[in-house]
Amino acid sequence: MRRDDMTTLQYVTGPSEHCRHITLIDPASQSPDVAAQRVMVALDCGTSMIFVGGSTDTPDAIVHATCEAIQEVLELRVFAASQNPECDEEDSKIPVVLFPGGAHALSPAADAITFMMLMNSTSRKFLVGEQVRGAPHLHNFAVEALPTGYVVCAPGGKVGEVGQAELIQADDVELINAYARCGQMFGFKLLYLEAGSGADSQVSPALIESAKQVEGLTLLVGGGIRTGAQAKIAAQAGADWIVTGTLTEDAADLAELRSRLSEVIDAL
Ligand code: 1GP
């Protein structure tokens, strides 16, 4: 749910005293009802944005149902805040953002989309092809595009393979800086450093620090972050946002999810 006083891009790139947290929900891995329950817990723990997407083969209808279920949860929270004189209703509005694997998996119920170029892909499809297919639909949906450079770092996981990425290695600090500079020159506002969902090692702090030297980019870092200590490493290296997905889906129940997410978010 978008705030009344700013665009989603302003919210994402705006100032914050600390690194913020994004909960990634993969509609292929859970029903819309379960997604909504998990989002409710994530909001209690202090998450600041919801990403919906991740898989490459999720039908539009499932993505749409998931976005709608999450928006309903957010509306309830905003209503609850409006009844509490100590709460600012606007503060409880957080955006639901599509994080697509391609020109499918789109929904008009989302507030925005990370409109991404997989910058280190060797395939035209992921550099610009899927984006050309998706752009007219997004225009019709009036979903706000967040111009995003997406760079897959080792180990890279499935997205590295499917996206045919030339993986950035942990010590490729000059190369990641060049990607960041290139993204800035293209006019991207966000740069997402991705280690791959479920990665056994997170994006190296050296890469984050190097990308951070390029001014004017909001840095998102995800893949393999499961603990408060890992979250802190990314935040201290310069991440403006960290993204966690597997953490949510692996939790045995909502109580475990609450404790895991609190640990990560509190560390920021
Ligand atoms: C994947 O970066 C995200 O695109 C999140 O990764 O599932 O490892 O948290 P995890």
PDB file of C-alpha atoms and ligand atoms in Angstrom:
ATOM      1  CA  MET A   1       0.000   0.000   0.000  1.00  0.00           C
ATOM      2  CA  ARG A   2       1.465   3.265  -1.157  1.00  0.00           C
ATOM      3  CA  ARG A   3       1.725   6.307   1.098  1.00  0.00           C
ATOM      4  CA  ASP A   4      -0.325   9.356   0.077  1.00  0.00           C
ATOM      5  CA  ASP A   5       2.555  11.770   0.392  1.00  0.00           C
ATOM      6  CA  MET A   6       5.243  10.100  -1.729  1.00  0.00           C
ATOM      7  CA  THR A   7       5.850   7.753  -4.625  1.00  0.00           C
ATOM      8  CA  THR A   8       7.251   4.299  -3.957  1.00  0.00           C
ATOM      9  CA  LEU A   9      10.540   5.410  -5.513  1.00  0.00           C
ATOM     10  CA  GLN A  10      10.732   8.297  -3.049  1.00  0.00           C
ATOM     11  CA  TYR A  11      10.005   5.886  -0.210  1.00  0.00           C
ATOM     12  CA  VAL A  12      12.685   3.412  -1.335  1.00  0.00           C
ATOM     13  CA  THR A  13      15.395   5.965  -2.053  1.00  0.00           C
ATOM     14  CA  GLY A  14      14.499   8.337   0.769  1.00  0.00           C
ATOM     15  CA  PRO A  15      16.632   8.903   3.839  1.00  0.00           C
ATOM     16  CA  SER A  16      16.668   6.386   6.659  1.00  0.00           C
ATOM     17  CA  GLU A  17      18.747   6.288   9.813  1.00  0.00           C
ATOM     18  CA  HIS A  18      19.384   2.584   9.397  1.00  0.00           C
ATOM     19  CA  CYS A  19      19.377  -0.190   6.817  1.00  0.00           C
ATOM     20  CA  ARG A  20      15.807  -1.350   6.163  1.00  0.00           C
ATOM     21  CA  HIS A  21      14.414  -4.840   5.599  1.00  0.00           C
ATOM     22  CA  ILE A  22      12.443  -6.318   2.711  1.00  0.00           C
ATOM     23  CA  THR A  23      10.397  -9.512   3.058  1.00  0.00           C
ATOM     24  CA  LEU A  24      10.420 -11.471  -0.186  1.00  0.00           C
ATOM     25  CA  ILE A  25       7.346 -13.621  -0.763  1.00  0.00           C
ATOM     26  CA  ASP A  26       7.534 -16.161  -3.563  1.00  0.00           C
ATOM     27  CA  PRO A  27       3.953 -16.906  -4.670  1.00  0.00           C
ATOM     28  CA  ALA A  28       5.138 -20.257  -6.046  1.00  0.00           C
ATOM     29  CA  SER A  29       6.083 -21.425  -2.552  1.00  0.00           C
ATOM     30  CA  GLN A  30       2.972 -20.603  -0.529  1.00  0.00           C
ATOM     31  CA  SER A  31      -0.743 -19.972  -0.907  1.00  0.00           C
ATOM     32  CA  PRO A  32      -1.988 -16.353  -0.826  1.00  0.00           C
ATOM     33  CA  ASP A  33      -3.465 -16.984   2.657  1.00  0.00           C
ATOM     34  CA  VAL A  34      -0.184 -18.255   4.042  1.00  0.00           C
ATOM     35  CA  ALA A  35       1.652 -15.368   2.379  1.00  0.00           C
ATOM     36  CA  ALA A  36      -0.719 -12.909   4.078  1.00  0.00           C
ATOM     37  CA  GLN A  37      -0.175 -14.539   7.498  1.00  0.00           C
ATOM     38  CA  ARG A  38       3.576 -14.381   7.052  1.00  0.00           C
ATOM     39  CA  VAL A  39       3.429 -10.756   5.976  1.00  0.00           C
ATOM     40  CA  MET A  40       1.439  -9.935   9.095  1.00  0.00           C
ATOM     41  CA  VAL A  41       4.236 -11.370  11.238  1.00  0.00           C
ATOM     42  CA  ALA A  42       6.885  -9.583   9.179  1.00  0.00           C
ATOM     43  CA  LEU A  43       5.091  -6.259   9.694  1.00  0.00           C
ATOM     44  CA  ASP A  44       4.983  -6.841  13.448  1.00  0.00           C
ATOM     45  CA  CYS A  45       8.732  -7.486  13.369  1.00  0.00           C
ATOM     46  CA  GLY A  46       9.399  -4.215  11.539  1.00  0.00           C
ATOM     47  CA  THR A  47       9.843  -5.113   7.880  1.00  0.00           C
ATOM     48  CA  SER A  48       9.631  -2.017   5.656  1.00  0.00           C
ATOM     49  CA  MET A  49       8.657  -3.378   2.244  1.00  0.00           C
ATOM     50  CA  ILE A  50       7.211  -6.525   0.664  1.00  0.00           C
ATOM     51  CA  PHE A  51       8.595  -8.003  -2.547  1.00  0.00           C
ATOM     52  CA  VAL A  52       6.442 -10.491  -4.438  1.00  0.00           C
ATOM     53  CA  GLY A  53       8.153 -12.755  -6.950  1.00  0.00           C
ATOM     54  CA  GLY A  54      11.343 -14.657  -7.333  1.00  0.00           C
ATOM     55  CA  SER A  55      10.464 -17.767  -9.332  1.00  0.00           C
ATOM     56  CA  THR A  56      10.636 -17.897 -13.090  1.00  0.00           C
ATOM     57  CA  ASP A  57       7.430 -19.782 -13.830  1.00  0.00           C
ATOM     58  CA  THR A  58       4.637 -18.432 -11.619  1.00  0.00           C
ATOM     59  CA  PRO A  59       1.328 -17.755 -13.413  1.00  0.00           C
ATOM     60  CA  ASP A  60      -0.025 -14.183 -13.300  1.00  0.00           C
ATOM     61  CA  ALA A  61      -3.202 -15.283 -11.489  1.00  0.00           C
ATOM     62  CA  ILE A  62      -1.274 -16.622  -8.486  1.00  0.00           C
ATOM     63  CA  VAL A  63       0.915 -13.524  -8.293  1.00  0.00           C
ATOM     64  CA  HIS A  64      -2.179 -11.331  -8.471  1.00  0.00           C
ATOM     65  CA  ALA A  65      -4.033 -13.293  -5.759  1.00  0.00           C
ATOM     66  CA  THR A  66      -0.956 -13.068  -3.532  1.00  0.00           C
ATOM     67  CA  CYS A  67      -0.626  -9.298  -4.019  1.00  0.00           C
ATOM     68  CA  GLU A  68      -4.320  -8.839  -3.249  1.00  0.00           C
ATOM     69  CA  ALA A  69      -4.123 -10.945  -0.074  1.00  0.00           C
ATOM     70  CA  ILE A  70      -1.116  -8.937   1.130  1.00  0.00           C
ATOM     71  CA  GLN A  71      -2.789  -5.607   0.335  1.00  0.00           C
ATOM     72  CA  GLU A  72      -5.809  -6.696   2.386  1.00  0.00           C
ATOM     73  CA  VAL A  73      -3.573  -7.331   5.403  1.00  0.00           C
ATOM     74  CA  LEU A  74      -1.999  -3.913   4.947  1.00  0.00           C
ATOM     75  CA  GLU A  75      -5.397  -2.231   4.700  1.00  0.00           C
ATOM     76  CA  LEU A  76      -6.397  -3.826   8.000  1.00  0.00           C
ATOM     77  CA  ARG A  77      -3.257  -2.510   9.666  1.00  0.00           C
ATOM     78  CA  VAL A  78      -3.790   0.964   8.281  1.00  0.00           C
ATOM     79  CA  PHE A  79      -7.364   0.879   9.551  1.00  0.00           C
ATOM     80  CA  ALA A  80      -6.160  -0.251  12.990  1.00  0.00           C
ATOM     81  CA  ALA A  81      -3.591   2.577  13.023  1.00  0.00           C
ATOM     82  CA  SER A  82      -6.285   5.100  12.062  1.00  0.00           C
ATOM     83  CA  GLN A  83      -8.186   4.108  15.206  1.00  0.00           C
ATOM     84  CA  ASN A  84      -5.176   4.670  17.427  1.00  0.00           C
ATOM     85  CA  PRO A  85      -4.430   8.343  18.173  1.00  0.00           C
ATOM     86  CA  GLU A  86      -0.811   7.473  18.972  1.00  0.00           C
ATOM     87  CA  CYS A  87      -0.166   5.986  15.529  1.00  0.00           C
ATOM     88  CA  ASP A  88       0.475   7.821  12.284  1.00  0.00           C
ATOM     89  CA  GLU A  89      -1.630   6.029   9.703  1.00  0.00           C
ATOM     90  CA  GLU A  90       0.833   6.895   6.930  1.00  0.00           C
ATOM     91  CA  ASP A  91       3.668   5.126   8.744  1.00  0.00           C
ATOM     92  CA  SER A  92       1.834   1.818   8.535  1.00  0.00           C
ATOM     93  CA  LYS A  93       1.546   2.037   4.749  1.00  0.00           C
ATOM     94  CA  ILE A  94       4.315   0.020   3.170  1.00  0.00           C
ATOM     95  CA  PRO A  95       4.634  -0.805  -0.512  1.00  0.00           C
ATOM     96  CA  VAL A  96       4.031  -4.146  -2.185  1.00  0.00           C
ATOM     97  CA  VAL A  97       6.550  -4.395  -5.000  1.00  0.00           C
ATOM     98  CA  LEU A  98       6.791  -6.954  -7.790  1.00  0.00           C
ATOM     99  CA  PHE A  99      10.178  -8.612  -8.071  1.00  0.00           C
ATOM    100  CA  PRO A 100       9.678 -10.407 -11.377  1.00  0.00           C
ATOM    101  CA  GLY A 101      11.594 -13.220 -13.024  1.00  0.00           C
ATOM    102  CA  GLY A 102      10.394 -12.021 -16.419  1.00  0.00           C
ATOM    103  CA  ALA A 103       7.491 -10.432 -18.307  1.00  0.00           C
ATOM    104  CA  HIS A 104       5.037 -12.791 -16.612  1.00  0.00           C
ATOM    105  CA  ALA A 105       4.142 -12.694 -12.920  1.00  0.00           C
ATOM    106  CA  LEU A 106       2.775  -9.148 -13.070  1.00  0.00           C
ATOM    107  CA  SER A 107      -0.202  -7.776 -11.165  1.00  0.00           C
ATOM    108  CA  PRO A 108      -2.080  -4.468 -11.103  1.00  0.00           C
ATOM    109  CA  ALA A 109      -2.564  -4.972  -7.348  1.00  0.00           C
ATOM    110  CA  ALA A 110       1.115  -4.174  -6.730  1.00  0.00           C
ATOM    111  CA  ASP A 111       2.237  -0.626  -5.947  1.00  0.00           C
ATOM    112  CA  ALA A 112       5.447  -0.811  -7.955  1.00  0.00           C
ATOM    113  CA  ILE A 113       7.890  -3.125  -9.701  1.00  0.00           C
ATOM    114  CA  THR A 114      11.650  -3.427  -9.609  1.00  0.00           C
ATOM    115  CA  PHE A 115      12.036  -2.778 -13.339  1.00  0.00           C
ATOM    116  CA  MET A 116      15.334  -4.536 -13.744  1.00  0.00           C
ATOM    117  CA  MET A 117      18.149  -5.082 -16.147  1.00  0.00           C
ATOM    118  CA  LEU A 118      20.119  -8.195 -15.206  1.00  0.00           C
ATOM    119  CA  MET A 119      23.283  -6.290 -15.985  1.00  0.00           C
ATOM    120  CA  ASN A 120      25.740  -9.204 -16.005  1.00  0.00           C
ATOM    121  CA  SER A 121      23.580 -11.543 -18.056  1.00  0.00           C
ATOM    122  CA  THR A 122      24.954 -12.749 -21.369  1.00  0.00           C
ATOM    123  CA  SER A 123      21.427 -13.097 -22.737  1.00  0.00           C
ATOM    124  CA  ARG A 124      19.491 -10.347 -24.521  1.00  0.00           C
ATOM    125  CA  LYS A 125      16.326 -11.782 -22.970  1.00  0.00           C
ATOM    126  CA  PHE A 126      17.376 -10.688 -19.467  1.00  0.00           C
ATOM    127  CA  LEU A 127      19.128  -7.487 -20.497  1.00  0.00           C
ATOM    128  CA  VAL A 128      16.174  -5.982 -22.338  1.00  0.00           C
ATOM    129  CA  GLY A 129      13.955  -8.631 -23.999  1.00  0.00           C
ATOM    130  CA  GLU A 130      11.614  -9.435 -21.099  1.00  0.00           C
ATOM    131  CA  GLN A 131      11.460  -5.755 -20.216  1.00  0.00           C
ATOM    132  CA  VAL A 132      10.238  -4.851 -23.721  1.00  0.00           C
ATOM    133  CA  ARG A 133       7.512  -7.515 -23.419  1.00  0.00           C
ATOM    134  CA  GLY A 134       6.443  -6.374 -19.968  1.00  0.00           C
ATOM    135  CA  ALA A 135       6.552  -2.585 -20.342  1.00  0.00           C
ATOM    136  CA  PRO A 136       3.204  -2.126 -22.190  1.00  0.00           C
ATOM    137  CA  HIS A 137       1.369  -4.244 -19.583  1.00  0.00           C
ATOM    138  CA  LEU A 138       2.917  -2.305 -16.725  1.00  0.00           C
ATOM    139  CA  HIS A 139       1.969   0.950 -18.400  1.00  0.00           C
ATOM    140  CA  ASN A 140      -1.663  -0.223 -18.645  1.00  0.00           C
ATOM    141  CA  PHE A 141      -1.634  -1.397 -15.019  1.00  0.00           C
ATOM    142  CA  ALA A 142      -0.187   1.966 -13.900  1.00  0.00           C
ATOM    143  CA  VAL A 143       2.314   0.086 -11.739  1.00  0.00           C
ATOM    144  CA  GLU A 144       5.215   2.383 -10.844  1.00  0.00           C
ATOM    145  CA  ALA A 145       8.571   1.297 -12.289  1.00  0.00           C
ATOM    146  CA  LEU A 146      11.610   1.453 -10.018  1.00  0.00           C
ATOM    147  CA  PRO A 147      14.612   1.601 -12.384  1.00  0.00           C
ATOM    148  CA  THR A 148      16.889  -1.133 -11.058  1.00  0.00           C
ATOM    149  CA  GLY A 149      20.237  -2.587 -12.003  1.00  0.00           C
ATOM    150  CA  TYR A 150      20.395  -6.225 -10.912  1.00  0.00           C
ATOM    151  CA  VAL A 151      23.796  -7.860 -10.585  1.00  0.00           C
ATOM    152  CA  VAL A 152      24.257 -11.518  -9.662  1.00  0.00           C
ATOM    153  CA  CYS A 153      27.283 -12.304  -7.520  1.00  0.00           C
ATOM    154  CA  ALA A 154      28.803 -15.699  -6.690  1.00  0.00           C
ATOM    155  CA  PRO A 155      27.530 -18.240  -5.777  1.00  0.00           C
ATOM    156  CA  GLY A 156      24.542 -16.977  -7.799  1.00  0.00           C
ATOM    157  CA  GLY A 157      22.276 -20.014  -7.427  1.00  0.00           C
ATOM    158  CA  LYS A 158      19.386 -20.597  -9.775  1.00  0.00           C
ATOM    159  CA  VAL A 159      19.046 -16.981 -10.850  1.00  0.00           C
ATOM    160  CA  GLY A 160      22.687 -16.984 -11.922  1.00  0.00           C
ATOM    161  CA  GLU A 161      22.111 -20.102 -14.034  1.00  0.00           C
ATOM    162  CA  VAL A 162      18.730 -19.206 -15.514  1.00  0.00           C
ATOM    163  CA  GLY A 163      19.801 -15.603 -16.046  1.00  0.00           C
ATOM    164  CA  GLN A 164      23.026 -16.749 -17.736  1.00  0.00           C
ATOM    165  CA  ALA A 165      25.026 -14.384 -15.556  1.00  0.00           C
ATOM    166  CA  GLU A 166      28.778 -13.931 -15.603  1.00  0.00           C
ATOM    167  CA  LEU A 167      29.009 -14.089 -11.824  1.00  0.00           C
ATOM    168  CA  ILE A 168      30.844 -11.371  -9.935  1.00  0.00           C
ATOM    169  CA  GLN A 169      33.382 -13.006  -7.610  1.00  0.00           C
ATOM    170  CA  ALA A 170      33.810 -11.914  -3.986  1.00  0.00           C
ATOM    171  CA  ASP A 171      36.970  -9.915  -4.740  1.00  0.00           C
ATOM    172  CA  ASP A 172      35.886  -8.333  -8.065  1.00  0.00           C
ATOM    173  CA  VAL A 173      35.710  -4.928  -6.401  1.00  0.00           C
ATOM    174  CA  GLU A 174      36.687  -2.894  -9.448  1.00  0.00           C
ATOM    175  CA  LEU A 175      34.235  -4.735 -11.647  1.00  0.00           C
ATOM    176  CA  ILE A 176      31.286  -4.213  -9.285  1.00  0.00           C
ATOM    177  CA  ASN A 177      32.207  -0.550  -9.029  1.00  0.00           C
ATOM    178  CA  ALA A 178      32.120  -0.329 -12.831  1.00  0.00           C
ATOM    179  CA  TYR A 179      28.690  -2.005 -12.902  1.00  0.00           C
ATOM    180  CA  ALA A 180      27.436   0.449 -10.303  1.00  0.00           C
ATOM    181  CA  ARG A 181      28.830   3.398 -12.270  1.00  0.00           C
ATOM    182  CA  CYS A 182      27.300   2.048 -15.469  1.00  0.00           C
ATOM    183  CA  GLY A 183      23.927   1.630 -13.729  1.00  0.00           C
ATOM    184  CA  GLN A 184      24.095   5.182 -12.456  1.00  0.00           C
ATOM    185  CA  MET A 185      24.861   6.448 -15.970  1.00  0.00           C
ATOM    186  CA  PHE A 186      21.851   4.556 -17.322  1.00  0.00           C
ATOM    187  CA  GLY A 187      19.756   6.404 -14.744  1.00  0.00           C
ATOM    188  CA  PHE A 188      18.998   3.439 -12.512  1.00  0.00           C
ATOM    189  CA  LYS A 189      18.039   4.504  -9.014  1.00  0.00           C
ATOM    190  CA  LEU A 190      18.387   1.116  -7.330  1.00  0.00           C
ATOM    191  CA  LEU A 191      21.221  -1.401  -7.525  1.00  0.00           C
ATOM    192  CA  TYR A 192      20.451  -4.912  -6.293  1.00  0.00           C
ATOM    193  CA  LEU A 193      23.416  -7.137  -5.445  1.00  0.00           C
ATOM    194  CA  GLU A 194      22.133 -10.719  -5.460  1.00  0.00           C
ATOM    195  CA  ALA A 195      23.952 -13.840  -4.203  1.00  0.00           C
ATOM    196  CA  GLY A 196      21.058 -16.142  -5.194  1.00  0.00           C
ATOM    197  CA  SER A 197      18.131 -17.350  -3.150  1.00  0.00           C
ATOM    198  CA  GLY A 198      19.246 -19.816  -0.478  1.00  0.00           C
ATOM    199  CA  ALA A 199      22.926 -19.085  -1.201  1.00  0.00           C
ATOM    200  CA  ASP A 200      25.397 -20.604   1.247  1.00  0.00           C
ATOM    201  CA  SER A 201      27.339 -17.341   1.333  1.00  0.00           C
ATOM    202  CA  GLN A 202      26.052 -13.790   1.189  1.00  0.00           C
ATOM    203  CA  VAL A 203      27.334 -10.995  -1.085  1.00  0.00           C
ATOM    204  CA  SER A 204      30.820 -10.145   0.143  1.00  0.00           C
ATOM    205  CA  PRO A 205      31.116  -6.901   2.148  1.00  0.00           C
ATOM    206  CA  ALA A 206      33.983  -5.821  -0.130  1.00  0.00           C
ATOM    207  CA  LEU A 207      31.585  -5.813  -3.105  1.00  0.00           C
ATOM    208  CA  ILE A 208      28.958  -3.858  -1.185  1.00  0.00           C
ATOM    209  CA  GLU A 209      31.530  -1.281  -0.055  1.00  0.00           C
ATOM    210  CA  SER A 210      32.820  -0.849  -3.582  1.00  0.00           C
ATOM    211  CA  ALA A 211      29.352  -0.399  -5.123  1.00  0.00           C
ATOM    212  CA  LYS A 212      28.486   2.037  -2.349  1.00  0.00           C
ATOM    213  CA  GLN A 213      31.196   4.412  -3.511  1.00  0.00           C
ATOM    214  CA  VAL A 214      29.022   5.319  -6.497  1.00  0.00           C
ATOM    215  CA  GLU A 215      26.726   8.126  -5.445  1.00  0.00           C
ATOM    216  CA  GLY A 216      23.046   8.301  -6.237  1.00  0.00           C
ATOM    217  CA  LEU A 217      22.215   4.579  -6.049  1.00  0.00           C
ATOM    218  CA  THR A 218      20.141   2.925  -3.363  1.00  0.00           C
ATOM    219  CA  LEU A 219      21.751  -0.418  -2.592  1.00  0.00           C
ATOM    220  CA  LEU A 220      19.698  -3.575  -2.071  1.00  0.00           C
ATOM    221  CA  VAL A 221      21.503  -6.733  -0.991  1.00  0.00           C
ATOM    222  CA  GLY A 222      20.032 -10.224  -0.812  1.00  0.00           C
ATOM    223  CA  GLY A 223      20.689 -13.924  -1.043  1.00  0.00           C
ATOM    224  CA  GLY A 224      21.814 -16.170   1.796  1.00  0.00           C
ATOM    225  CA  ILE A 225      21.072 -13.774   4.675  1.00  0.00           C
ATOM    226  CA  ARG A 226      19.551 -15.739   7.555  1.00  0.00           C
ATOM    227  CA  THR A 227      20.961 -14.340  10.787  1.00  0.00           C
ATOM    228  CA  GLY A 228      21.283 -11.015  12.552  1.00  0.00           C
ATOM    229  CA  ALA A 229      25.069 -11.220  12.256  1.00  0.00           C
ATOM    230  CA  GLN A 230      24.863 -11.625   8.473  1.00  0.00           C
ATOM    231  CA  ALA A 231      22.374  -8.779   8.194  1.00  0.00           C
ATOM    232  CA  LYS A 232      24.714  -6.566  10.173  1.00  0.00           C
ATOM    233  CA  ILE A 233      27.647  -7.373   7.884  1.00  0.00           C
ATOM    234  CA  ALA A 234      25.647  -6.238   4.839  1.00  0.00           C
ATOM    235  CA  ALA A 235      24.333  -3.136   6.623  1.00  0.00           C
ATOM    236  CA  GLN A 236      27.750  -2.083   7.892  1.00  0.00           C
ATOM    237  CA  ALA A 237      29.239  -2.512   4.414  1.00  0.00           C
ATOM    238  CA  GLY A 238      26.700  -0.024   3.073  1.00  0.00           C
ATOM    239  CA  ALA A 239      23.476  -1.840   2.145  1.00  0.00           C
ATOM    240  CA  ASP A 240      20.476   0.493   2.309  1.00  0.00           C
ATOM    241  CA  TRP A 241      18.111  -2.468   2.236  1.00  0.00           C
ATOM    242  CA  ILE A 242      18.537  -6.176   2.845  1.00  0.00           C
ATOM    243  CA  VAL A 243      16.210  -8.750   1.335  1.00  0.00           C
ATOM    244  CA  THR A 244      15.354 -12.080   2.923  1.00  0.00           C
ATOM    245  CA  GLY A 245      13.177 -14.785   1.391  1.00  0.00           C
ATOM    246  CA  THR A 246      14.214 -18.321   2.323  1.00  0.00           C
ATOM    247  CA  LEU A 247      14.289 -17.363   6.003  1.00  0.00           C
ATOM    248  CA  THR A 248      10.527 -16.815   5.880  1.00  0.00           C
ATOM    249  CA  GLU A 249       9.672 -19.888   3.887  1.00  0.00           C
ATOM    250  CA  ASP A 250      11.840 -22.267   5.929  1.00  0.00           C
ATOM    251  CA  ALA A 251      10.336 -21.327   9.274  1.00  0.00           C
ATOM    252  CA  ALA A 252       8.417 -24.244  10.791  1.00  0.00           C
ATOM    253  CA  ASP A 253       5.587 -22.011  12.004  1.00  0.00           C
ATOM    254  CA  LEU A 254       4.681 -18.364  12.592  1.00  0.00           C
ATOM    255  CA  ALA A 255       6.322 -18.314  16.050  1.00  0.00           C
ATOM    256  CA  GLU A 256       9.641 -19.417  14.575  1.00  0.00           C
ATOM    257  CA  LEU A 257       9.231 -16.898  11.770  1.00  0.00           C
ATOM    258  CA  ARG A 258       8.682 -14.145  14.323  1.00  0.00           C
ATOM    259  CA  SER A 259      11.835 -15.003  16.219  1.00  0.00           C
ATOM    260  CA  ARG A 260      13.983 -15.327  13.063  1.00  0.00           C
ATOM    261  CA  LEU A 261      12.774 -12.097  11.515  1.00  0.00           C
ATOM    262  CA  SER A 262      13.085 -10.160  14.767  1.00  0.00           C
ATOM    263  CA  GLU A 263      16.693 -11.269  15.087  1.00  0.00           C
ATOM    264  CA  VAL A 264      17.530 -10.062  11.563  1.00  0.00           C
ATOM    265  CA  ILE A 265      15.574  -6.801  11.684  1.00  0.00           C
ATOM    266  CA  ASP A 266      16.700  -5.876  15.196  1.00  0.00           C
ATOM    267  CA  ALA A 267      20.321  -6.268  14.074  1.00  0.00           C
ATOM    268  CA  LEU A 268      19.804  -3.467  11.564  1.00  0.00           C
TER     269      LEU A 268
HETATM  270  C1  1GP B   1      16.548 -13.786  -3.579  1.00  0.00           C
HETATM  271  O1  1GP B   1      17.897 -12.136  -2.589  1.00  0.00           O
HETATM  272  C2  1GP B   1      16.718 -12.829  -2.457  1.00  0.00           C
HETATM  273  O2  1GP B   1      16.330 -13.094  -4.760  1.00  0.00           O
HETATM  274  C3  1GP B   1      16.562 -13.491  -1.119  1.00  0.00           C
HETATM  275  O3  1GP B   1      17.459 -14.559  -0.941  1.00  0.00           O
HETATM  276  O4  1GP B   1      16.032 -16.485  -0.275  1.00  0.00           O
HETATM  277  O5  1GP B   1      18.455 -16.442   0.318  1.00  0.00           O
HETATM  278  O6  1GP B   1      16.857 -14.924   1.459  1.00  0.00           O
HETATM  279  P1  1GP B   1      17.187 -15.652   0.218  1.00  0.00           P
END
